[in-house]
XYZ file of C-alpha atoms in Angstrom:
459
model
C 21.184 -2.718 8.766
C 19.184 0.494 8.775
C 20.217 3.710 10.518
C 19.150 3.627 14.202
C 16.082 5.883 13.992
C 15.148 5.309 10.339
C 11.948 3.316 9.845
C 11.628 1.400 6.606
C 8.225 1.582 4.914
C 7.144 -1.754 3.413
C 4.046 -1.222 1.246
C 1.848 -4.239 0.595
C -1.036 -2.504 -1.186
C -0.462 -4.651 -4.294
C -0.462 -7.894 -2.290
C -2.360 -7.707 1.014
C -4.364 -4.667 -0.084
C -5.469 -6.355 -3.281
C -6.743 -9.328 -1.261
C -9.698 -7.177 -0.110
C -12.826 -8.682 -1.671
C -13.580 -6.694 -4.838
C -10.259 -4.816 -4.898
C -8.685 -6.648 -7.804
C -6.473 -4.389 -9.978
C -5.594 -4.787 -13.606
C -2.023 -5.348 -14.781
C -1.615 -1.761 -15.929
C -3.100 -0.424 -12.682
C -0.607 -2.436 -10.611
C 2.262 -1.042 -12.657
C 0.968 2.472 -12.173
C 0.596 2.133 -8.374
C 4.052 0.540 -8.079
C 5.558 3.470 -9.984
C 3.863 5.958 -7.647
C 5.028 4.082 -4.573
C 8.612 3.973 -5.899
C 8.404 7.702 -6.724
C 7.206 8.710 -3.276
C 10.094 6.983 -1.541
C 8.646 3.735 -0.248
C 11.542 1.466 0.743
C 10.048 -1.949 -0.099
C 7.158 -2.770 -2.419
C 5.522 -6.145 -1.965
C 4.380 -6.470 -5.552
C 2.339 -9.650 -5.266
C 2.183 -13.391 -4.728
C 3.871 -14.770 -7.839
C 2.647 -18.349 -7.596
C -0.963 -17.326 -7.024
C -1.658 -16.817 -10.779
C 0.036 -16.162 -14.058
C -1.286 -12.589 -13.893
C 0.359 -12.021 -10.496
C 3.637 -13.500 -11.719
C 3.677 -11.247 -14.785
C 2.837 -8.160 -12.709
C 5.582 -8.835 -10.143
C 8.052 -9.520 -12.954
C 7.245 -6.305 -14.798
C 7.338 -4.218 -11.611
C 10.738 -5.737 -10.775
C 12.045 -4.751 -14.189
C 10.715 -1.181 -13.975
C 11.619 -0.341 -10.360
C 14.119 2.456 -9.880
C 14.801 2.739 -6.182
C 12.582 0.454 -4.087
C 13.321 -3.104 -3.089
C 10.842 -5.322 -4.959
C 9.466 -8.180 -2.861
C 7.343 -11.194 -3.683
C 5.472 -13.427 -1.244
C 5.844 -17.212 -1.039
C 4.635 -20.004 1.213
C 7.169 -22.225 2.966
C 7.876 -24.620 0.114
C 10.565 -24.767 -2.542
C 8.119 -24.469 -5.492
C 6.683 -21.193 -4.182
C 10.084 -19.770 -3.350
C 11.497 -20.685 -6.833
C 8.535 -19.029 -8.553
C 8.883 -15.952 -6.419
C 12.581 -15.683 -7.242
C 11.886 -16.012 -10.991
C 9.692 -12.903 -10.729
C 11.701 -10.627 -8.403
C 15.193 -11.480 -9.681
C 14.751 -8.850 -12.408
C 14.855 -6.118 -9.824
C 18.099 -4.304 -8.981
C 17.125 -4.932 -5.318
C 15.054 -8.158 -5.010
C 13.607 -9.688 -1.838
C 11.917 -13.041 -1.159
C 9.324 -13.004 1.615
C 8.394 -16.490 2.862
C 5.989 -17.293 5.622
C 4.323 -20.092 7.593
C 1.608 -20.101 10.231
C 3.140 -20.921 13.631
C 0.250 -20.627 16.100
C -1.439 -23.830 17.395
C -4.417 -23.162 15.102
C -2.228 -22.835 12.055
C 0.045 -25.756 12.906
C -3.018 -27.950 13.084
C -4.030 -27.222 9.483
C -1.017 -28.986 7.793
C -0.824 -31.397 10.755
C 2.820 -30.534 11.500
C 4.475 -31.058 14.857
C 6.557 -28.290 16.334
C 9.738 -30.058 15.311
C 8.507 -30.753 11.758
C 7.571 -27.113 11.326
C 10.909 -25.970 12.702
C 12.673 -28.188 10.146
C 10.590 -26.784 7.347
C 11.367 -23.190 8.392
C 15.098 -23.993 8.432
C 14.996 -25.678 5.006
C 12.880 -23.091 3.204
C 14.642 -20.015 4.607
C 17.981 -21.634 3.713
C 16.757 -22.277 0.163
C 15.487 -18.689 -0.225
C 18.794 -17.294 1.072
C 20.728 -19.467 -1.444
C 18.774 -17.664 -4.197
C 18.622 -14.132 -2.793
C 20.684 -12.106 -0.324
C 17.569 -10.293 1.001
C 15.141 -12.690 2.666
C 12.207 -11.833 4.907
C 10.552 -14.443 7.070
C 7.152 -14.197 8.786
C 5.563 -16.472 11.424
C 1.917 -15.981 10.465
C -0.324 -15.403 13.494
C 2.804 -14.729 15.559
C 0.942 -12.839 18.246
C -1.061 -16.011 19.098
C 1.973 -18.311 18.987
C 3.334 -19.762 22.248
C 6.191 -17.495 23.426
C 8.856 -20.184 23.772
C 8.083 -21.588 20.352
C 8.009 -18.158 18.716
C 11.488 -17.449 20.078
C 12.638 -20.848 18.848
C 11.462 -20.452 15.244
C 12.646 -16.837 15.027
C 16.107 -18.011 16.046
C 16.000 -20.792 13.469
C 15.026 -18.362 10.717
C 17.854 -15.948 11.642
C 20.411 -18.788 11.652
C 19.122 -20.005 8.268
C 19.827 -16.593 6.755
C 16.749 -14.382 7.127
C 17.665 -10.700 7.040
C 14.266 -9.356 8.123
C 11.977 -10.961 10.723
C 8.397 -9.769 10.357
C 5.970 -10.268 13.260
C 2.413 -10.339 11.921
C -0.648 -9.616 14.052
C -2.585 -11.548 11.459
C -6.051 -11.206 13.024
C -5.657 -7.758 14.602
C -5.860 -9.151 18.129
C -2.956 -7.328 19.758
C -3.079 -4.123 21.821
C -0.322 -1.490 21.591
C 1.447 -2.385 24.809
C 1.600 -6.020 23.760
C 2.864 -5.043 20.307
C 5.806 -3.143 21.783
C 6.585 -5.856 24.329
C 6.655 -8.657 21.731
C 9.262 -6.879 19.609
C 11.286 -5.713 22.605
C 11.422 -9.191 24.158
C 12.317 -10.895 20.874
C 15.255 -8.518 20.410
C 16.343 -9.094 24.009
C 15.898 -12.869 24.185
C 16.593 -14.340 20.729
C 20.251 -15.005 19.844
C 21.241 -13.131 16.713
C 18.340 -10.683 16.900
C 20.764 -7.744 16.725
C 21.821 -8.933 13.269
C 18.418 -8.549 11.590
C 15.713 -5.959 11.118
C 12.448 -6.624 12.930
C 9.249 -5.631 11.135
C 5.606 -5.276 12.216
C 2.517 -6.192 10.187
C -0.711 -5.136 11.840
C -4.416 -5.636 10.939
C -7.161 -3.283 11.969
C -9.851 -5.671 13.242
C -10.033 -3.805 16.574
C -9.129 -0.425 15.113
C -5.605 -0.473 16.510
C -3.395 -1.243 13.471
C -1.653 2.152 13.356
C -1.263 2.344 17.133
C 0.182 -1.183 17.198
C 2.602 -0.411 14.430
C 3.910 2.723 16.157
C 4.163 0.871 19.446
C 6.214 -1.843 17.718
C 8.617 0.853 16.514
C 8.976 2.026 20.124
C 9.785 -1.606 20.950
C 12.547 -1.754 18.375
C 10.906 -2.595 15.034
C 12.459 -0.683 12.153
C 10.143 -1.724 9.332
C 6.392 -1.074 9.182
C 4.253 -3.060 6.775
C 1.328 -0.967 5.579
C -0.998 -0.114 2.703
C -2.331 3.032 1.072
C -5.680 4.032 2.702
C -5.308 1.044 5.042
C -6.624 -1.219 2.259
C -6.533 -4.874 3.189
C -8.391 -8.004 4.181
C -11.351 -7.695 6.575
C -10.966 -4.341 8.412
C -7.705 -3.536 6.604
C -4.084 -2.954 7.445
C -1.955 -0.241 8.997
C -2.419 2.838 6.788
C 0.816 4.152 5.253
C -0.355 7.763 5.380
C -1.154 7.509 9.068
C 2.230 6.121 10.227
C 4.196 8.482 8.003
C 2.358 11.560 9.219
C 2.268 10.410 12.857
C 6.048 10.065 12.873
C 6.359 13.437 11.133
C 3.921 15.396 13.275
C 4.798 13.804 16.653
C 8.544 13.687 16.101
C 8.851 15.314 19.549
C 7.910 12.012 21.294
C 8.674 9.534 18.477
C 12.144 10.521 17.212
C 11.942 8.353 14.085
C 11.773 9.219 10.436
C 10.957 7.643 7.043
C 12.069 8.373 3.542
C 8.558 8.903 2.205
C 7.673 12.179 0.495
C 4.471 12.972 2.335
C 3.470 15.588 -0.267
C 2.630 12.717 -2.615
C 0.252 10.995 -0.204
C -3.001 12.555 -1.415
C -2.368 11.772 -5.083
C -1.604 8.101 -4.529
C -4.507 7.784 -2.066
C -6.909 8.918 -4.736
C -5.411 6.680 -7.386
C -5.587 3.594 -5.146
C -9.200 4.454 -4.258
C -10.102 4.808 -7.919
C -8.400 1.648 -9.222
C -9.463 -0.559 -6.294
C -13.047 0.748 -6.283
C -12.756 1.334 -2.508
C -13.846 4.915 -1.677
C -12.040 6.664 1.180
C -14.421 7.392 4.058
C -14.967 11.125 4.458
C -13.561 11.244 7.983
C -10.527 9.039 7.295
C -7.384 10.374 8.972
C -5.008 12.299 6.689
C -6.727 11.538 3.313
C -10.440 11.788 4.001
C -12.452 14.512 2.309
C -13.202 16.059 5.716
C -9.694 15.682 7.157
C -9.044 19.421 6.597
C -12.661 20.637 6.508
C -14.303 22.762 9.177
C -18.007 23.527 9.487
C -18.419 24.608 13.090
C -18.614 28.425 13.362
C -16.130 28.509 16.204
C -13.708 26.321 14.288
C -14.054 28.356 11.118
C -13.423 31.581 12.967
C -10.337 30.150 14.593
C -9.056 28.755 11.306
C -9.456 32.119 9.566
C -7.452 33.817 12.302
C -4.801 31.105 12.735
C -4.871 27.716 10.999
C -2.930 26.100 13.868
C -5.909 26.559 16.201
C -7.606 23.480 14.783
C -5.069 21.828 12.481
C -1.955 19.948 13.586
C -0.611 19.720 10.037
C -1.052 21.714 6.870
C -3.023 20.401 3.870
C -0.061 21.015 1.623
C 2.032 18.689 3.808
C 0.162 15.746 2.287
C -0.241 17.185 -1.199
C -3.344 19.330 -0.983
C -3.113 22.861 -2.381
C -3.441 25.906 -0.181
C -5.591 27.469 -2.913
C -8.957 26.206 -4.017
C -9.159 26.734 -7.723
C -12.596 25.694 -9.038
C -12.162 24.236 -12.520
C -14.914 24.838 -15.049
C -15.554 25.769 -18.699
C -14.035 29.237 -18.198
C -10.716 27.913 -16.787
C -7.729 28.445 -19.035
C -4.456 26.665 -19.734
C -2.638 28.252 -16.831
C -5.221 27.077 -14.321
C -5.234 23.602 -15.892
C -1.442 23.412 -15.762
C -1.427 24.515 -12.103
C -4.068 21.996 -11.096
C -2.359 19.163 -12.961
C 0.950 19.983 -11.421
C -0.655 19.849 -7.986
C -1.891 16.357 -8.910
C 1.577 15.225 -9.902
C 1.478 15.819 -13.670
C 4.142 18.167 -15.028
C 3.359 18.615 -18.744
C 5.259 20.065 -21.619
C 3.431 22.694 -23.681
C 2.439 20.309 -26.488
C 1.139 17.749 -23.997
C -0.852 20.469 -22.185
C -2.428 21.569 -25.475
C -3.616 18.013 -26.179
C -5.116 17.621 -22.713
C -6.669 21.103 -22.817
C -8.703 20.248 -25.918
C -10.190 17.255 -24.160
C -10.639 19.200 -20.950
C -12.698 21.881 -22.677
C -14.946 19.226 -24.210
C -15.538 17.791 -20.735
C -16.039 21.177 -19.097
C -18.742 22.075 -21.600
C -20.760 19.119 -20.224
C -20.167 19.685 -16.498
C -20.712 22.604 -14.127
C -17.489 21.767 -12.291
C -14.566 19.570 -13.215
C -13.266 17.622 -10.234
C -9.742 16.400 -9.605
C -10.719 12.825 -10.367
C -12.008 14.038 -13.743
C -8.507 15.428 -14.465
C -6.818 12.242 -13.316
C -9.135 10.249 -15.632
C -8.280 12.595 -18.504
C -4.568 12.034 -17.855
C -4.992 8.264 -17.747
C -6.784 8.363 -21.059
C -4.088 10.629 -22.423
C -1.286 8.305 -21.300
C -2.979 5.267 -22.845
C -3.979 7.225 -25.991
C -1.494 5.376 -28.174
C -3.408 2.104 -27.697
C -6.043 1.453 -30.311
C -9.449 0.414 -28.970
C -11.321 -1.642 -31.599
C -14.566 -1.104 -29.713
C -15.669 2.238 -28.244
C -18.943 3.322 -26.708
C -20.136 6.386 -28.666
C -23.620 6.738 -27.136
C -25.664 5.011 -24.451
C -29.149 5.927 -23.149
C -31.044 3.675 -20.778
C -34.745 4.226 -20.111
C -35.938 2.924 -16.738
C -39.299 3.067 -15.037
C -41.486 1.334 -12.474
C -42.826 -1.064 -15.081
C -40.755 -3.557 -17.100
C -39.200 -3.898 -19.550
C -36.304 -1.415 -19.495
C -34.685 -0.362 -22.754
C -31.242 0.700 -23.949
C -30.239 2.669 -27.005
C -26.595 2.013 -27.878
C -24.061 3.195 -30.449
C -20.764 1.363 -30.676
C -17.821 2.248 -32.872
C -16.368 -1.076 -34.086
C -13.136 -0.726 -36.020
C -14.030 2.887 -36.785
C -17.584 2.176 -38.035
C -20.607 3.226 -35.997
C -23.333 0.631 -35.259
C -26.654 1.527 -33.596
C -29.043 -0.789 -31.796
C -31.896 -0.902 -29.251
C -32.749 -3.713 -26.900
C -34.908 -4.425 -23.840
C -34.144 -6.311 -20.626
C -35.084 -6.960 -17.031
C -33.107 -3.951 -15.803
C -30.674 -1.312 -17.091
C -27.667 -3.641 -17.079
C -29.526 -6.523 -18.735
C -30.963 -4.158 -21.389
C -27.522 -2.729 -22.120
C -25.854 -6.123 -22.530
C -28.712 -7.349 -24.668
C -28.024 -4.423 -26.930
C -24.343 -5.311 -27.090
C -25.173 -8.881 -27.946
C -27.189 -7.842 -30.996
C -24.061 -6.363 -32.571
C -21.980 -9.516 -32.288
C -22.622 -12.938 -33.881
C -21.079 -15.029 -31.096
C -22.385 -15.788 -27.612
C -20.675 -13.840 -24.823
C -20.915 -14.344 -21.086
C -20.563 -11.550 -18.577
C -17.697 -12.623 -16.253
C -17.220 -9.449 -14.211
C -19.391 -6.424 -13.648
C -18.199 -3.438 -11.636
C -19.456 0.120 -11.364
C -16.906 2.792 -10.621
C -17.890 6.472 -10.368
C -14.899 8.488 -11.592
C -16.136 11.518 -9.635
C -18.897 12.517 -7.267
C -20.765 14.365 -10.018
C -22.504 17.696 -9.562
């Protein structure tokens, strides 16, 4: 059991967050985000859905092997095959968890054509099976907030008796209002036998813009685990945002006397990394991590800020990892400025590492008026993967577009260290570029995935 006022942070960026259309992350990106989550003090990381694909299984397995502090959790449906596959992935963690779920509302019971009794039996059998494999089992009644009250109490009791250690109450479609969210948790704790022996969790979606409010209300009702994602990433309108609940509990500790183990100073760095790897930009006015969250344009606001920052800010930028200083990086910046900026971004480099990065930084700065933080993060990612040998590298690309077809592309590729130049035309810049690539290879290739990610905003 957790300490009375300690709220566990369960991050599901790598599972529910990645289910956002277009937010698929590579294997290495998942490992990086998991490491950042572990480092910032997240209690539980839901690393994926192991049976969904071989890639998901491998990612969860590797994250479980690498984790240092966090509980590593995998998701499974309510069947033995899913649960066994989940266990095979998470068992490598020092602190594994199996999270199994089933839809309990009338709408979700109708899909598998299960009666209430049949579903209750399945819940008992699958939770028992999971608990026989793992001491840490979380159970979720999907669409709990639209499940009949008597039946919800019944299946929660069954899951507890079968060995679940955490009961998660999902507001799967973001339908609940804050008062309801608090009441559901409070009543379950009061009315279900054995409720005092488990941790209750809340999982909220943002379809009506109330995910964070609902999560905080659930804590007031007795929940001691919040399921959330970085930047609120998630299906449809997203999930409860980790940065919002962490800072709300920190800033309004006067009326919400709860605390988490998350190092809030690392919020901004991981927010930017998740935005970059997922391809989902953070809206400018997003709470806590948006570009304008600490920006002031109104003359009255600026005057007040210059005299006393507390006039228009309830938290300091440095509380979430933003620097008090605004060092503009450019071609005249030296090693000291680069070291300071990288340290602010979470990279503490030895002298020899700094020298290597500085050479590449100067080459970039010569081509840009200003080097942004995302540029530096990209440099560091390239530096960290520098030991890998890329057989194919883009040395030069120029695309000529106009109002009249065709478009043309001039391309130079380095293939196994040898430069190859070509020119091709196409029905647009992308088509022209890939036609150029095709001329350099003898075999037919099909474009399976095309994504455009701007590393920075440019100048």
